[in-house]
Short mmCIF file of N, CA and C and ligand atoms in Angstrom, two decimals:
data_model
loop_
_atom_site.label_atom_id
_atom_site.label_comp_id
_atom_site.label_asym_id
_atom_site.label_seq_id
_atom_site.Cartn_x
_atom_site.Cartn_y
_atom_site.Cartn_z
N UNK A 308 43.67 83.04 -7.71
CA UNK A 308 42.24 82.84 -8.12
C UNK A 308 42.45 82.81 -9.89
N UNK A 309 41.47 82.30 -10.29
CA UNK A 309 41.29 82.05 -11.73
C UNK A 309 40.06 81.86 -12.13
N UNK A 310 39.66 82.46 -13.44
CA UNK A 310 38.49 82.22 -13.71
C UNK A 310 38.38 80.94 -14.57
N UNK A 311 37.19 79.97 -14.09
CA UNK A 311 37.40 78.68 -14.88
C UNK A 311 36.18 78.45 -15.73
N UNK A 312 36.59 77.43 -16.69
CA UNK A 312 35.64 77.44 -17.62
C UNK A 312 34.33 76.87 -17.45
N UNK A 313 33.16 77.19 -18.07
CA UNK A 313 32.06 77.11 -17.85
C UNK A 313 31.59 75.96 -19.01
N UNK A 314 30.89 74.58 -18.17
CA UNK A 314 30.45 73.33 -19.02
C UNK A 314 28.95 73.77 -19.45
N UNK A 315 28.74 73.75 -20.50
CA UNK A 315 27.49 73.96 -21.52
C UNK A 315 26.39 72.80 -21.48
N UNK A 316 25.35 73.08 -21.48
CA UNK A 316 24.48 71.69 -21.74
C UNK A 316 24.81 71.10 -22.68
N UNK A 317 24.90 69.70 -22.28
CA UNK A 317 25.40 68.55 -23.21
C UNK A 317 26.59 67.93 -22.66
N UNK A 318 27.19 68.57 -21.63
CA UNK A 318 28.34 68.17 -21.31
C UNK A 318 27.65 67.27 -19.95
N UNK A 319 28.48 65.93 -20.14
CA UNK A 319 27.76 64.98 -19.21
C UNK A 319 27.99 65.26 -17.41
N UNK A 320 28.95 66.15 -17.40
CA UNK A 320 29.15 66.50 -15.92
C UNK A 320 27.96 67.10 -15.15
N UNK A 321 27.02 67.44 -15.85
CA UNK A 321 25.87 68.45 -15.55
C UNK A 321 24.77 67.69 -15.46
N UNK A 322 24.89 66.53 -15.74
CA UNK A 322 23.74 65.21 -15.60
C UNK A 322 23.95 64.36 -14.48
N UNK A 323 25.43 64.43 -13.71
CA UNK A 323 25.66 63.72 -12.65
C UNK A 323 25.06 64.11 -11.14
N UNK A 324 24.80 63.23 -10.24
CA UNK A 324 24.82 63.61 -9.04
C UNK A 324 26.20 64.15 -8.29
N UNK A 325 26.44 65.18 -7.85
CA UNK A 325 27.56 65.66 -7.20
C UNK A 325 28.10 65.05 -6.23
N UNK A 326 28.84 64.67 -5.57
CA UNK A 326 29.41 64.07 -4.23
C UNK A 326 29.46 64.77 -3.15
N UNK A 327 28.97 64.71 -1.97
CA UNK A 327 29.23 65.16 -0.82
C UNK A 327 30.69 65.88 -0.28
N UNK A 328 30.95 66.79 0.04
CA UNK A 328 32.35 67.35 0.17
C UNK A 328 32.71 66.75 1.60
N UNK A 329 33.66 66.37 1.82
CA UNK A 329 34.53 65.25 3.00
C UNK A 329 34.42 66.17 3.86
N UNK A 330 35.74 67.56 3.29
CA UNK A 330 35.88 68.52 4.48
C UNK A 330 35.66 69.72 4.03
N UNK A 331 34.67 70.41 4.12
CA UNK A 331 34.48 71.43 3.79
C UNK A 331 35.38 73.13 4.22
N UNK A 332 36.20 72.49 5.22
CA UNK A 332 37.22 73.53 5.62
C UNK A 332 38.41 73.05 4.55
N UNK A 333 38.41 72.46 3.94
CA UNK A 333 40.16 72.13 3.14
C UNK A 333 40.26 73.38 2.35
N UNK A 334 41.75 73.52 2.37
CA UNK A 334 42.07 74.52 1.32
C UNK A 334 42.06 74.49 0.08
N UNK A 335 41.79 73.46 -0.66
CA UNK A 335 41.62 72.95 -1.52
C UNK A 335 40.08 73.38 -2.04
N UNK A 336 39.05 73.32 -1.13
CA UNK A 336 37.92 73.62 -1.35
C UNK A 336 37.53 75.61 -1.41
N UNK A 337 38.51 75.80 -0.28
CA UNK A 337 38.32 77.13 -0.17
C UNK A 337 39.12 77.99 -1.67
N UNK A 338 40.34 76.96 -2.28
CA UNK A 338 40.67 77.82 -3.56
C UNK A 338 38.96 77.41 -4.60
N UNK A 339 38.81 76.60 -4.35
CA UNK A 339 37.59 76.45 -5.60
C UNK A 339 36.78 77.43 -5.58
N UNK A 340 36.15 77.56 -4.03
CA UNK A 340 35.27 78.56 -3.99
C UNK A 340 35.42 79.86 -4.51
N UNK A 341 37.01 80.12 -4.09
CA UNK A 341 37.24 81.46 -4.60
C UNK A 341 37.42 81.91 -6.02
N UNK A 342 37.75 80.60 -6.59
CA UNK A 342 37.63 80.50 -7.96
C UNK A 342 36.11 80.66 -8.68
N UNK A 343 35.17 80.03 -8.03
CA UNK A 343 33.71 80.04 -8.50
C UNK A 343 33.40 81.35 -8.25
N UNK A 344 33.47 81.78 -7.36
CA UNK A 344 32.85 83.48 -7.12
C UNK A 344 33.63 84.44 -8.38
N UNK A 345 34.98 84.27 -8.54
CA UNK A 345 35.60 85.12 -9.19
C UNK A 345 34.84 84.75 -10.89
N UNK A 346 34.31 83.38 -11.05
CA UNK A 346 33.93 82.87 -12.53
C UNK A 346 32.61 83.46 -12.43
N UNK A 347 31.58 83.67 -11.28
CA UNK A 347 30.17 83.96 -11.61
C UNK A 347 30.15 85.43 -11.82
N UNK A 348 31.11 86.14 -11.08
CA UNK A 348 31.20 87.80 -11.45
C UNK A 348 31.57 88.30 -12.84
N UNK A 349 32.58 87.46 -13.17
CA UNK A 349 32.99 87.44 -14.33
C UNK A 349 32.22 87.49 -15.52
N UNK A 350 31.25 86.45 -15.37
CA UNK A 350 29.98 86.09 -16.09
C UNK A 350 28.75 86.85 -15.82
N UNK A 351 28.85 87.86 -14.73
CA UNK A 351 27.56 88.62 -14.42
C UNK A 351 26.56 87.48 -14.09
N UNK A 352 26.96 86.47 -13.28
CA UNK A 352 25.66 85.40 -13.16
C UNK A 352 25.44 85.68 -11.58
N UNK A 353 23.88 85.37 -11.29
CA UNK A 353 23.62 85.30 -9.72
C UNK A 353 23.75 84.28 -9.25
N UNK A 354 24.27 83.02 -9.80
CA UNK A 354 24.83 81.55 -9.13
C UNK A 354 25.35 81.08 -9.79
N UNK A 355 26.19 80.23 -9.17
CA UNK A 355 27.18 79.25 -9.79
C UNK A 355 27.34 77.72 -8.95
N UNK A 356 26.93 76.70 -9.74
CA UNK A 356 27.32 75.56 -8.92
C UNK A 356 28.64 74.76 -9.29
N UNK A 357 28.95 74.11 -8.54
CA UNK A 357 30.49 73.40 -9.03
C UNK A 357 30.26 72.33 -9.94
N UNK A 358 29.41 71.70 -10.46
CA UNK A 358 29.49 70.84 -11.54
C UNK A 358 29.58 71.60 -12.84
N UNK A 359 29.12 72.95 -12.76
CA UNK A 359 29.08 73.91 -13.93
C UNK A 359 30.59 74.17 -14.35
N UNK A 360 31.57 74.22 -13.24
CA UNK A 360 32.98 74.25 -13.54
C UNK A 360 33.64 72.98 -13.86
N UNK A 361 32.85 71.91 -14.01
CA UNK A 361 33.73 70.57 -14.22
C UNK A 361 33.94 70.00 -12.70
N UNK A 362 33.57 70.32 -11.66
CA UNK A 362 33.77 69.81 -10.39
C UNK A 362 32.79 69.02 -9.88
N UNK A 363 32.38 67.71 -9.83
CA UNK A 363 31.09 67.07 -9.28
C UNK A 363 31.16 67.24 -7.87
N UNK A 364 31.08 68.14 -7.47
CA UNK A 364 30.89 68.42 -5.80
C UNK A 364 29.85 69.19 -5.39
N UNK A 365 29.01 69.01 -4.11
CA UNK A 365 28.20 69.74 -3.71
C UNK A 365 28.21 70.78 -2.86
N UNK A 366 28.43 71.60 -3.93
CA UNK A 366 28.83 73.27 -3.44
C UNK A 366 28.25 74.12 -4.66
N UNK A 367 27.64 75.17 -4.27
CA UNK A 367 27.19 76.43 -4.78
C UNK A 367 27.73 77.65 -4.07
N UNK A 368 27.31 78.65 -4.84
CA UNK A 368 27.49 80.00 -4.55
C UNK A 368 26.42 80.65 -5.12
N UNK A 369 26.13 81.80 -4.48
CA UNK A 369 24.87 82.93 -5.13
C UNK A 369 24.77 84.22 -4.75
N UNK A 370 24.24 85.38 -5.04
CA UNK A 370 23.96 86.45 -4.77
C UNK A 370 22.73 86.97 -4.98
N UNK A 371 21.97 88.07 -4.29
CA UNK A 371 20.80 88.55 -4.68
C UNK A 371 20.86 90.00 -5.00
N UNK A 372 21.05 90.48 -6.00
CA UNK A 372 21.22 91.92 -6.18
C UNK A 372 20.21 92.65 -5.74
N UNK A 373 20.52 94.16 -5.54
CA UNK A 373 19.28 94.99 -4.93
C UNK A 373 18.13 95.06 -6.21
N UNK A 374 18.61 94.99 -7.50
CA UNK A 374 17.37 94.80 -8.40
C UNK A 374 16.81 93.52 -8.54
N UNK A 375 17.40 92.55 -8.12
CA UNK A 375 16.55 91.18 -8.37
C UNK A 375 15.43 90.64 -7.46
N UNK A 376 16.06 91.09 -5.79
CA UNK A 376 14.85 90.66 -4.62
C UNK A 376 13.56 91.43 -5.14
N UNK A 377 12.58 90.43 -4.76
CA UNK A 377 11.08 91.05 -4.99
C UNK A 377 10.54 92.07 -3.98
N UNK A 378 11.21 92.35 -2.88
CA UNK A 378 11.04 92.74 -1.36
C UNK A 378 10.33 92.35 -0.58
N UNK A 379 9.97 91.13 -0.67
CA UNK A 379 9.44 90.27 0.22
C UNK A 379 10.30 90.01 1.54
N UNK A 380 9.63 89.77 2.70
CA UNK A 380 10.59 90.05 3.66
C UNK A 380 11.96 88.72 3.47
N UNK A 381 11.61 87.76 3.15
CA UNK A 381 12.86 86.87 3.12
C UNK A 381 13.38 86.86 1.56
N UNK A 382 13.23 87.92 0.93
CA UNK A 382 13.82 88.41 -0.20
C UNK A 382 14.72 89.46 -0.53
N UNK A 383 15.43 89.93 0.65
CA UNK A 383 15.94 90.90 0.39
C UNK A 383 17.67 90.44 -0.28
N UNK A 384 18.19 91.74 -0.68
CA UNK A 384 19.50 91.52 -1.20
C UNK A 384 20.53 90.82 -0.10
N UNK A 385 21.09 89.80 -0.91
CA UNK A 385 22.21 89.02 -0.37
C UNK A 385 23.27 88.84 -0.62
N UNK A 386 24.52 89.25 0.03
CA UNK A 386 25.85 89.27 -0.93
C UNK A 386 25.91 87.98 -0.99
N UNK A 387 27.10 87.92 -1.85
CA UNK A 387 28.10 86.44 -2.39
C UNK A 387 27.63 85.35 -1.26
N UNK A 388 27.07 84.31 -1.33
CA UNK A 388 27.02 83.31 -0.06
C UNK A 388 27.44 82.00 -0.95
N UNK A 389 28.12 81.09 0.17
CA UNK A 389 28.70 79.79 -0.50
C UNK A 389 27.99 78.99 0.77
N UNK A 390 27.25 77.95 -0.05
CA UNK A 390 26.74 76.82 0.49
C UNK A 390 27.16 75.55 0.22
N UNK A 391 27.87 74.52 1.25
CA UNK A 391 28.55 73.46 0.70
C UNK A 391 27.64 72.36 1.51
N UNK A 392 27.50 71.17 0.81
CA UNK A 392 26.40 70.02 1.36
C UNK A 392 25.19 70.36 1.78
N UNK A 393 24.69 71.29 0.91
CA UNK A 393 23.33 71.84 1.46
C UNK A 393 22.01 70.89 1.56
N UNK A 394 21.18 71.24 1.94
CA UNK A 394 19.72 70.40 1.65
C UNK A 394 18.91 71.71 1.59
N UNK A 395 17.60 71.39 0.44
CA UNK A 395 16.78 72.39 0.74
C UNK A 395 15.24 71.60 0.84
N UNK A 396 14.57 72.59 1.62
CA UNK A 396 13.30 71.66 2.03
C UNK A 396 12.21 72.90 1.38
N UNK A 397 11.23 72.88 0.54
CA UNK A 397 10.19 73.09 -0.11
C UNK A 397 9.02 73.08 1.15
N UNK A 398 8.69 74.75 0.92
CA UNK A 398 7.67 74.92 2.30
C UNK A 398 6.37 75.43 1.48
N UNK A 399 5.08 74.98 1.84
CA UNK A 399 4.06 75.46 1.34
C UNK A 399 3.81 74.74 0.07
N UNK A 400 2.54 75.21 -0.54
CA UNK A 400 2.35 74.72 -1.99
C UNK A 400 2.23 75.90 -3.22
N UNK A 401 2.77 77.02 -2.79
CA UNK A 401 2.73 78.28 -3.56
C UNK A 401 3.73 77.80 -4.94
N UNK A 402 3.60 77.48 -5.80
CA UNK A 402 4.38 77.38 -6.86
C UNK A 402 4.22 78.79 -7.75
N UNK A 403 5.19 79.27 -8.37
CA UNK A 403 4.97 80.15 -9.33
C UNK A 403 6.21 80.34 -10.33
N UNK A 404 5.93 80.51 -11.57
CA UNK A 404 6.77 80.87 -12.62
C UNK A 404 7.83 81.88 -12.48
N UNK A 405 9.10 81.59 -12.48
CA UNK A 405 9.84 82.57 -12.64
C UNK A 405 10.94 82.65 -13.80
N UNK A 406 11.24 83.82 -14.48
CA UNK A 406 11.92 83.71 -15.63
C UNK A 406 13.73 83.29 -14.99
N UNK A 407 14.40 82.58 -15.71
CA UNK A 407 15.49 81.89 -15.11
C UNK A 407 16.57 81.76 -16.54
N UNK A 408 17.79 82.20 -16.21
CA UNK A 408 18.98 82.28 -17.17
C UNK A 408 19.96 80.61 -16.59
N UNK A 409 20.77 80.71 -17.55
CA UNK A 409 22.10 79.71 -16.66
C UNK A 409 22.97 79.77 -17.45
N UNK A 410 24.13 79.77 -16.66
CA UNK A 410 25.49 80.36 -17.80
C UNK A 410 25.96 79.12 -18.28
N UNK A 411 25.10 78.01 -17.80
CA UNK A 411 25.39 76.74 -18.75
C UNK A 411 24.47 76.33 -20.03
N UNK A 412 23.46 77.39 -20.14
CA UNK A 412 22.87 77.54 -21.28
C UNK A 412 22.63 78.92 -21.86
N UNK A 413 23.90 79.31 -22.51
CA UNK A 413 24.00 80.66 -22.60
C UNK A 413 22.95 81.35 -23.60
N UNK A 414 22.61 82.85 -23.44
CA UNK A 414 21.91 83.29 -24.71
C UNK A 414 19.93 82.93 -24.39
N UNK A 415 19.74 81.76 -23.43
CA UNK A 415 18.61 81.56 -23.71
C UNK A 415 17.91 82.12 -22.25
N UNK A 416 16.71 82.16 -22.01
CA UNK A 416 15.86 81.87 -20.74
C UNK A 416 14.27 81.63 -20.91
N UNK A 417 13.87 81.14 -19.43
CA UNK A 417 12.74 80.51 -19.81
C UNK A 417 11.91 80.68 -18.20
N UNK A 418 10.40 80.45 -18.45
CA UNK A 418 9.76 80.91 -17.26
C UNK A 418 9.79 79.17 -16.83
N UNK A 419 10.24 79.06 -15.29
CA UNK A 419 10.26 78.10 -14.79
C UNK A 419 9.37 77.75 -13.64
N UNK A 420 8.81 76.91 -13.28
CA UNK A 420 7.94 76.43 -12.11
C UNK A 420 8.86 76.49 -10.78
N UNK A 421 8.77 77.26 -9.82
CA UNK A 421 9.42 77.04 -8.48
C UNK A 421 8.56 77.14 -7.16
N UNK A 422 8.98 76.58 -6.41
CA UNK A 422 8.13 76.82 -5.25
C UNK A 422 8.75 78.23 -4.60
N UNK A 423 7.81 78.80 -4.06
CA UNK A 423 7.74 80.22 -3.55
C UNK A 423 8.74 80.59 -2.37
N UNK A 424 8.50 79.40 -1.37
CA UNK A 424 9.25 79.48 0.06
C UNK A 424 9.65 78.45 0.19
N UNK A 425 11.26 78.56 0.34
CA UNK A 425 11.92 77.31 0.85
C UNK A 425 12.62 77.55 2.29
N UNK A 426 13.16 76.26 2.95
CA UNK A 426 14.19 76.51 3.88
C UNK A 426 15.51 76.00 3.23
N UNK A 427 16.48 76.48 3.13
CA UNK A 427 17.91 75.75 2.92
C UNK A 427 18.98 76.03 4.11
N UNK A 428 20.09 74.45 4.36
CA UNK A 428 20.96 74.78 5.08
C UNK A 428 22.26 74.45 4.43
N UNK A 429 23.47 75.00 5.06
CA UNK A 429 24.75 73.87 4.48
C UNK A 429 25.57 74.51 5.50
N UNK A 430 26.97 74.48 4.88
CA UNK A 430 28.21 75.01 5.75
C UNK A 430 28.80 75.70 4.83
N UNK A 431 29.60 76.84 5.25
CA UNK A 431 30.57 77.20 4.51
C UNK A 431 31.97 76.80 4.72
N UNK A 432 32.64 77.57 3.83
CA UNK A 432 34.46 77.12 3.70
C UNK A 432 35.19 77.20 5.69
N UNK A 433 34.43 77.97 6.34
CA UNK A 433 34.96 77.70 7.60
C UNK A 433 34.11 76.68 8.53
N UNK A 434 33.31 75.90 7.96
CA UNK A 434 32.49 75.14 8.59
C UNK A 434 31.10 75.64 9.21
N UNK A 435 31.02 76.60 8.98
CA UNK A 435 29.91 77.28 9.87
C UNK A 435 28.76 76.87 9.22
N UNK A 436 27.62 76.66 9.94
CA UNK A 436 26.22 76.99 9.75
C UNK A 436 25.57 77.97 8.48
N UNK A 437 25.16 77.88 7.11
CA UNK A 437 24.61 78.77 6.98
C UNK A 437 23.26 78.24 6.41
N UNK A 438 22.26 79.18 5.88
CA UNK A 438 21.09 79.09 5.59
C UNK A 438 20.00 79.67 6.04
N UNK A 439 18.46 79.75 5.74
CA UNK A 439 17.53 80.28 6.15
C UNK A 439 16.29 79.93 5.38
N UNK A 440 15.08 81.03 5.82
CA UNK A 440 14.07 80.89 4.94
C UNK A 440 13.93 81.62 4.09
N UNK A 441 13.75 81.29 2.53
CA UNK A 441 13.76 82.29 1.79
C UNK A 441 12.65 82.54 0.65
N UNK A 442 12.37 83.36 -0.27
CA UNK A 442 11.36 83.46 -1.08
C UNK A 442 11.42 84.05 -2.33
N UNK A 443 11.00 83.76 -3.23
CA UNK A 443 11.05 84.61 -4.59
C UNK A 443 12.42 84.33 -5.00
N UNK A 444 12.92 85.48 -5.36
CA UNK A 444 14.52 85.08 -6.55
C UNK A 444 15.07 84.38 -5.61
N UNK A 445 15.47 84.97 -4.19
CA UNK A 445 16.42 84.15 -3.26
C UNK A 445 15.98 83.02 -3.20
N UNK A 446 14.78 82.34 -3.17
CA UNK A 446 14.20 81.07 -3.34
C UNK A 446 14.60 80.02 -4.44
N UNK A 447 14.35 81.00 -5.73
CA UNK A 447 14.40 80.18 -6.81
C UNK A 447 15.98 80.23 -7.60
N UNK A 448 16.71 81.23 -6.91
CA UNK A 448 18.28 81.18 -7.46
C UNK A 448 18.48 79.83 -6.59
N UNK A 449 18.42 79.54 -5.37
CA UNK A 449 18.97 78.45 -4.71
C UNK A 449 18.25 77.16 -5.03
N UNK A 450 16.69 77.05 -5.33
CA UNK A 450 16.63 75.44 -6.12
C UNK A 450 17.39 75.63 -7.22
N UNK A 451 17.56 76.45 -7.98
CA UNK A 451 18.37 76.38 -9.12
C UNK A 451 19.51 75.40 -9.38
N UNK A 452 20.30 76.18 -8.38
CA UNK A 452 21.74 75.66 -8.08
C UNK A 452 21.44 74.48 -7.00
N UNK A 453 20.76 74.49 -6.15
CA UNK A 453 20.52 73.15 -5.65
C UNK A 453 20.36 71.85 -6.96
N UNK A 454 19.54 72.13 -7.74
CA UNK A 454 19.08 71.17 -8.92
C UNK A 454 20.42 70.68 -9.80
N UNK A 455 21.39 71.83 -10.20
CA UNK A 455 22.67 71.51 -10.60
C UNK A 455 23.48 70.42 -10.17
N UNK A 456 23.35 70.46 -8.81
CA UNK A 456 23.96 69.31 -7.80
C UNK A 456 23.49 67.98 -7.85
N UNK A 457 22.21 67.75 -8.43
CA UNK A 457 21.46 66.61 -8.75
C UNK A 457 21.26 66.17 -10.25
N UNK A 458 22.02 66.85 -10.92
CA UNK A 458 22.08 66.94 -12.41
C UNK A 458 20.74 67.13 -13.06
N UNK A 459 20.39 68.24 -12.72
CA UNK A 459 19.05 68.80 -13.31
C UNK A 459 19.19 70.19 -13.60
N UNK A 460 18.57 70.18 -14.91
CA UNK A 460 18.88 71.69 -15.73
C UNK A 460 17.61 72.26 -15.69
N UNK A 461 17.27 73.54 -15.97
CA UNK A 461 16.25 74.37 -15.65
C UNK A 461 15.11 73.69 -16.98
N UNK A 462 15.66 73.13 -17.98
CA UNK A 462 14.56 72.80 -19.34
C UNK A 462 13.93 71.57 -18.50
N UNK A 463 14.46 70.71 -17.81
CA UNK A 463 13.94 69.66 -16.93
C UNK A 463 12.83 69.95 -16.24
N UNK A 464 12.82 71.28 -15.51
CA UNK A 464 11.80 71.66 -14.65
C UNK A 464 10.26 72.30 -15.36
N UNK A 465 10.62 72.51 -16.75
CA UNK A 465 9.68 73.30 -17.24
C UNK A 465 8.36 72.78 -17.61
N UNK A 466 7.20 73.80 -17.52
CA UNK A 466 6.21 73.01 -17.75
C UNK A 466 5.33 73.68 -19.07
N UNK A 467 5.92 74.89 -19.81
CA UNK A 467 5.22 75.41 -20.81
C UNK A 467 6.16 75.91 -21.77
N UNK A 468 6.38 75.16 -22.68
CA UNK A 468 8.05 75.55 -23.85
C UNK A 468 7.66 76.66 -24.42
N UNK A 469 6.35 77.32 -24.08
CA UNK A 469 6.30 78.34 -25.45
C UNK A 469 6.90 79.62 -24.53
N UNK A 470 7.28 79.46 -23.32
CA UNK A 470 7.83 80.59 -22.92
C UNK A 470 9.37 80.16 -22.33
N UNK A 471 10.23 80.00 -23.49
CA UNK A 471 11.31 79.26 -23.69
C UNK A 471 12.05 79.98 -24.75
N UNK A 472 13.01 80.90 -24.91
CA UNK A 472 13.60 81.67 -26.05
C UNK A 472 15.05 81.87 -25.91
N UNK A 473 15.24 83.03 -26.81
CA UNK A 473 16.26 83.77 -26.74
C UNK A 473 16.43 85.03 -26.11
N UNK A 474 17.17 85.38 -24.84
CA UNK A 474 16.97 86.57 -24.69
C UNK A 474 17.03 87.71 -25.28
N UNK A 475 18.08 87.53 -26.56
CA UNK A 475 17.74 88.70 -27.64
C UNK A 475 16.62 89.06 -27.93
N UNK A 476 16.06 87.95 -28.44
CA UNK A 476 14.81 88.00 -29.07
C UNK A 476 13.31 88.57 -28.37
N UNK A 477 13.44 87.91 -27.17
CA UNK A 477 12.45 88.36 -26.39
C UNK A 477 12.64 89.98 -25.74
N UNK A 478 14.10 90.70 -25.44
CA UNK A 478 14.06 91.73 -25.27
C UNK A 478 13.62 92.49 -26.64
N UNK A 479 13.81 92.22 -27.57
CA UNK A 479 13.66 92.86 -28.82
C UNK A 479 12.21 92.96 -28.74
N UNK A 480 11.20 91.49 -28.68
CA UNK A 480 10.09 91.42 -28.68
C UNK A 480 9.41 92.50 -27.62
N UNK A 481 9.90 92.52 -26.26
CA UNK A 481 9.30 93.25 -25.59
C UNK A 481 9.50 94.91 -25.84
N UNK A 482 10.51 95.48 -26.45
CA UNK A 482 10.67 96.71 -27.02
C UNK A 482 9.96 97.05 -28.12
N UNK A 483 9.54 96.41 -28.65
CA UNK A 483 8.74 96.32 -30.17
C UNK A 483 7.19 96.75 -29.77
N UNK A 484 6.93 95.67 -28.56
CA UNK A 484 5.44 96.02 -28.01
C UNK A 484 5.45 97.18 -27.15
N UNK A 485 6.25 97.40 -26.36
CA UNK A 485 6.59 98.92 -25.87
C UNK A 485 6.39 100.11 -26.66
N UNK A 486 7.01 99.81 -27.51
CA UNK A 486 6.75 101.00 -28.89
C UNK A 486 5.21 101.39 -29.45
N UNK A 487 5.03 99.95 -29.76
CA UNK A 487 3.74 99.99 -30.53
C UNK A 487 2.67 100.78 -29.19
N UNK A 488 2.76 100.22 -28.09
CA UNK A 488 1.89 100.73 -27.04
C UNK A 488 2.01 102.24 -27.26
N UNK A 489 3.14 102.55 -27.01
CA UNK A 489 3.48 104.27 -26.99
C UNK A 489 3.00 105.05 -28.29
N UNK A 490 2.72 104.13 -29.48
CA UNK A 490 2.56 104.63 -30.78
C UNK A 490 1.03 104.95 -30.21
N UNK A 491 0.19 103.65 -30.05
CA UNK A 491 -1.42 103.76 -30.27
C UNK A 491 -1.74 104.86 -28.95
N UNK A 492 -0.76 105.16 -27.82
CA UNK A 492 -1.13 106.20 -26.94
C UNK A 492 -1.44 107.43 -27.36
N UNK A 493 -0.04 107.84 -28.30
CA UNK A 493 0.16 108.97 -28.84
C UNK A 493 -1.13 109.21 -29.95
N UNK A 494 -1.54 108.06 -30.76
CA UNK A 494 -2.40 108.32 -31.49
C UNK A 494 -3.91 108.56 -31.07
N UNK A 495 -4.13 108.05 -29.70
CA UNK A 495 -5.14 108.02 -29.11
C UNK A 495 -5.43 109.68 -28.68
N UNK A 496 -4.13 109.97 -28.05
CA UNK A 496 -4.20 111.27 -27.41
C UNK A 496 -4.49 112.69 -28.37
N UNK A 497 -3.75 112.26 -29.86
CA UNK A 497 -3.89 113.17 -30.75
C UNK A 497 -5.75 113.16 -31.22
N UNK A 498 -6.28 111.77 -31.45
CA UNK A 498 -7.53 111.63 -31.75
C UNK A 498 -8.54 112.49 -30.50
N UNK A 499 -7.96 112.59 -29.44
CA UNK A 499 -8.79 113.25 -28.30
C UNK A 499 -8.64 114.99 -28.56
N UNK A 500 -7.43 114.80 -28.59
CA UNK A 500 -7.31 116.47 -28.85
C UNK A 500 -7.74 117.25 -30.38
N UNK A 501 -8.38 116.23 -31.00
CA UNK A 501 -8.94 116.46 -32.50
C UNK A 501 -10.52 116.77 -32.07
N UNK A 502 -10.81 116.14 -30.96
CA UNK A 502 -12.13 115.90 -30.70
C UNK A 502 -12.95 117.29 -30.33
NI1 LIG B 1720 22.30 77.34 -13.90
#
C-alpha cells in the first residue's frame, strides 16, 4: 500500500472525463483502490476519486462518518465504500446548499447546491453491485466524487461565490461571532441583574 500524490486544481487530469474500468476485478484495480483508501484516510478526507491521484478511471471511494450524516434515514454512517463505473440518478427537485471541501482544493470550502436525494449504482473490486438511495451528506459526497469522473470541480457547481473562502478564515469568523454573542448575553444578564 502507498499514499499517493493528490492532484490540485489546475492539473489537467482533474478536467478530463475519466474512462470506464474494463475489469473492476483486475489485481491492479484492487491495488489502486487500496492506495486510494489509504490516501483518503491519511488526508482525513470523506471521499477521493481516481483522477485526484492522477489516474483517469471511473472509480471513487468515500465514507460517511458518524459526525457527518444528517440523521436522515438514508444518510446514516457508512464505512469506506468503493464504487467503480458508477451511475448517479438525481431524485426529486429538492436542491440544497451544503458545505464542501476538496482534497484537490486544499484550505478552501464553499456552499454548493446539491440534490438532496439520489440513487447510485456501481460495482466493487469483487464485481459485486453496490449502490442505494441516499440523502444529505451521503448524497452530497457521492455527487461530488462522481463529478470528479466527469472533470467537474465544486467551484464549477457554485451559485453564490460569497459563500466561498478559506476554512481557517471562516472558522476564525465563526469563533469571533460566538464570542461576541456570549459577550452580548453576559452584558444583558448583568443589565437584568442590575435592574
Ligand atoms: Ni473533491
